[in-house]
């Protein structure tokens, strides 16, 4: 009977933490990907970005810690596996936005010859662009999308840009990062489930020693 109860508890823990990990990782990826694909108001995009980059990754670490109700606070610990969904969740938010931007440009983007109005090399490269007929292109062109060290003010570039001003422009060679996103998502779900199960097991096993 004890073995049956123990096996049921393990299965319940696995299903519970699997669902939670899917929610956190899927939420980070989904919200970040949708932000540039659906041209929503900037306030809504900012709120979604906050959830994707910070709230959900932190929840994947902190919520399993809160299940340690029997363990005194000074003796509580976090399973090392839970560091993975925290880092992977942030990465999903970053690369999910880039992937969504590529999708948005493929769907509604316009190609144009653009002139570099200014270039900033202080941290990562960013180039402010304007079409040759005088229309500003927003947001700026990032280093990974074509603003290279050799690019300078006055240069002409062929770019794709978003008429809605939501997705970042690129030079037409942006990768969707599908394999990377799938790897990060899988790592976040697997390690998050494993870590959550370990937290629950520690809580039940604590005997006050």
Coordinates of C-alpha atoms in Angstrom, one line a residue:
X1 CA 0.0 0.0 0.0
X2 CA 2.8 2.4 0.9
X3 CA 4.5 1.7 -2.5
X4 CA 1.2 2.5 -4.3
X5 CA 0.7 5.7 -2.4
X6 CA 4.3 6.7 -3.1
X7 CA 4.0 5.9 -6.8
X8 CA 0.8 8.0 -7.0
X9 CA 2.5 10.9 -5.3
X10 CA 5.4 10.8 -7.8
X11 CA 3.1 10.7 -10.8
X12 CA 1.1 13.6 -9.4
X13 CA 4.2 15.6 -8.8
X14 CA 5.5 14.9 -12.3
X15 CA 2.3 16.0 -13.9
X16 CA 1.9 19.0 -11.7
X17 CA 5.4 20.3 -12.3
X18 CA 5.3 19.4 -16.0
X19 CA 2.2 21.5 -16.4
X20 CA 3.8 24.4 -14.5
X21 CA 7.0 24.2 -16.5
X22 CA 5.1 24.1 -19.8
X23 CA 3.2 27.2 -18.6
X24 CA 6.3 29.2 -17.7
X25 CA 8.4 28.2 -20.8
X26 CA 5.5 28.4 -23.2
X27 CA 4.4 31.7 -21.8
X28 CA 7.9 33.2 -22.2
X29 CA 8.2 32.0 -25.8
X30 CA 4.6 32.7 -26.8
X31 CA 4.4 36.2 -25.4
X32 CA 7.8 37.2 -26.8
X33 CA 7.0 35.8 -30.2
X34 CA 3.6 37.4 -30.4
X35 CA 4.9 40.9 -29.5
X36 CA 6.2 41.8 -32.9
X37 CA 3.9 39.5 -34.9
X38 CA 0.7 41.2 -33.6
X39 CA 1.1 45.0 -33.7
X40 CA -0.5 45.7 -30.4
X41 CA -0.2 49.0 -28.5
X42 CA 3.2 49.6 -26.9
X43 CA 1.9 49.4 -23.4
X44 CA 0.5 45.9 -24.0
X45 CA 3.8 44.8 -25.7
X46 CA 5.8 46.2 -22.8
X47 CA 3.6 44.3 -20.3
X48 CA 4.0 41.1 -22.3
X49 CA 7.8 41.6 -22.5
X50 CA 8.0 42.0 -18.8
X51 CA 6.1 38.8 -18.2
X52 CA 8.2 36.9 -20.8
X53 CA 11.6 38.1 -19.8
X54 CA 11.3 38.5 -16.0
X55 CA 8.1 37.3 -14.3
X56 CA 7.7 33.8 -15.8
X57 CA 11.4 32.9 -15.6
X58 CA 11.6 34.0 -12.0
X59 CA 8.4 32.1 -11.3
X60 CA 9.9 28.9 -12.6
X61 CA 12.6 29.3 -9.9
X62 CA 10.6 30.8 -7.0
X63 CA 7.3 28.9 -7.1
X64 CA 9.0 25.5 -6.5
X65 CA 10.8 27.1 -3.5
X66 CA 7.5 28.1 -2.0
X67 CA 6.3 24.5 -1.8
X68 CA 8.8 23.9 1.0
X69 CA 6.2 24.6 3.7
X70 CA 7.4 22.0 6.2
X71 CA 11.1 23.0 5.9
X72 CA 12.2 25.9 8.1
X73 CA 13.1 29.0 6.1
X74 CA 16.8 28.8 7.1
X75 CA 17.1 25.2 5.9
X76 CA 15.4 25.7 2.6
X77 CA 17.3 25.1 -0.6
X78 CA 16.8 25.2 -4.3
X79 CA 17.4 22.3 -6.6
X80 CA 20.2 23.1 -9.0
X81 CA 18.0 22.0 -11.9
X82 CA 15.8 25.0 -11.5
X83 CA 18.6 27.4 -12.6
X84 CA 18.1 26.0 -16.1
X85 CA 14.5 27.1 -16.6
X86 CA 15.4 30.5 -15.2
X87 CA 18.2 31.1 -17.7
X88 CA 16.4 29.3 -20.5
X89 CA 13.2 31.4 -19.9
X90 CA 15.1 34.6 -20.3
X91 CA 16.7 33.3 -23.4
X92 CA 13.3 32.2 -24.8
X93 CA 12.1 35.8 -24.3
X94 CA 15.1 37.3 -26.1
X95 CA 15.3 34.9 -29.0
X96 CA 11.5 34.5 -29.2
X97 CA 11.2 38.2 -29.9
X98 CA 13.8 37.9 -32.7
X99 CA 12.0 34.9 -34.2
X100 CA 8.6 36.8 -34.0
X101 CA 10.2 39.8 -35.7
X102 CA 11.4 37.6 -38.6
X103 CA 7.9 36.2 -38.9
X104 CA 6.4 39.7 -38.9
X105 CA 8.8 40.9 -41.5
X106 CA 8.0 37.9 -43.7
X107 CA 4.3 38.6 -43.4
X108 CA 4.0 42.3 -43.6
X109 CA 7.5 43.6 -44.2
X110 CA 8.5 45.9 -47.0
X111 CA 11.9 46.0 -48.7
X112 CA 13.5 49.3 -49.4
X113 CA 16.8 51.0 -50.0
X114 CA 17.8 52.9 -46.9
X115 CA 20.4 55.5 -45.8
X116 CA 22.2 55.3 -42.5
X117 CA 21.3 58.5 -40.6
X118 CA 23.5 57.7 -37.6
X119 CA 25.3 54.8 -36.1
X120 CA 25.9 53.9 -32.4
X121 CA 28.8 51.6 -31.5
X122 CA 28.8 52.2 -27.7
X123 CA 27.6 48.7 -26.7
X124 CA 26.1 46.7 -29.5
X125 CA 25.8 48.4 -32.9
X126 CA 22.6 50.2 -33.8
X127 CA 22.0 52.1 -37.0
X128 CA 19.2 54.7 -37.5
X129 CA 17.8 54.4 -41.0
X130 CA 15.7 56.4 -43.4
X131 CA 14.4 55.4 -46.8
X132 CA 15.9 57.1 -49.8
X133 CA 12.6 59.0 -50.2
X134 CA 12.8 60.4 -46.7
X135 CA 10.7 58.1 -44.5
X136 CA 12.1 57.2 -41.1
X137 CA 12.5 53.5 -40.3
X138 CA 11.7 52.4 -36.8
X139 CA 13.1 50.6 -34.7
X140 CA 16.8 51.0 -35.5
X141 CA 18.8 48.3 -37.2
X142 CA 20.7 46.0 -34.8
X143 CA 24.2 44.6 -35.2
X144 CA 23.0 41.1 -35.8
X145 CA 20.6 42.3 -38.5
X146 CA 23.1 44.2 -40.6
X147 CA 24.5 47.2 -38.6
X148 CA 28.1 46.1 -38.8
X149 CA 31.3 47.8 -37.6
X150 CA 32.0 48.8 -41.1
X151 CA 28.7 50.5 -41.5
X152 CA 28.8 54.3 -41.2
X153 CA 26.6 57.4 -41.6
X154 CA 25.6 57.9 -45.2
X155 CA 25.9 54.3 -46.3
X156 CA 23.1 52.8 -48.3
X157 CA 21.6 49.5 -47.3
X158 CA 18.9 47.2 -48.7
X159 CA 16.6 46.3 -45.7
X160 CA 13.3 44.8 -44.8
X161 CA 11.3 46.9 -42.4
X162 CA 8.0 46.9 -40.6
X163 CA 5.6 49.6 -41.8
X164 CA 3.9 49.2 -38.4
X165 CA 7.1 50.2 -36.6
X166 CA 7.0 47.1 -34.3
X167 CA 9.4 44.5 -35.7
X168 CA 13.1 45.5 -36.0
X169 CA 14.4 45.8 -39.6
X170 CA 16.9 43.3 -41.0
X171 CA 19.0 42.7 -44.1
X172 CA 16.8 39.8 -45.2
X173 CA 19.1 37.1 -43.7
X174 CA 17.7 36.8 -40.2
X175 CA 17.4 33.2 -39.0
X176 CA 14.2 32.1 -37.2
X177 CA 16.2 30.3 -34.5
X178 CA 13.8 27.4 -34.6
X179 CA 16.3 24.7 -33.4
X180 CA 17.6 27.0 -30.7
X181 CA 14.1 27.8 -29.4
X182 CA 13.1 24.2 -29.4
X183 CA 16.3 23.3 -27.4
X184 CA 15.7 26.0 -24.9
X185 CA 12.1 25.1 -24.5
X186 CA 12.8 21.4 -24.0
X187 CA 15.6 22.1 -21.5
X188 CA 13.3 24.5 -19.5
X189 CA 10.5 22.0 -19.3
X190 CA 12.6 18.9 -18.5
X191 CA 14.8 20.5 -15.9
X192 CA 11.9 22.5 -14.4
X193 CA 9.9 19.4 -14.0
X194 CA 12.8 17.5 -12.5
X195 CA 13.6 20.3 -10.1
X196 CA 10.0 20.8 -9.0
X197 CA 9.7 17.1 -8.2
X198 CA 12.8 17.2 -6.1
X199 CA 11.5 20.2 -4.2
X200 CA 8.3 18.4 -3.4
X201 CA 10.2 15.3 -2.3
X202 CA 12.4 17.3 0.1
X203 CA 9.3 18.9 1.6
X204 CA 7.6 15.5 2.3
X205 CA 10.8 13.9 3.6
X206 CA 11.7 16.7 6.1
X207 CA 11.5 15.3 9.6
X208 CA 12.6 18.3 11.5
X209 CA 16.1 17.1 12.1

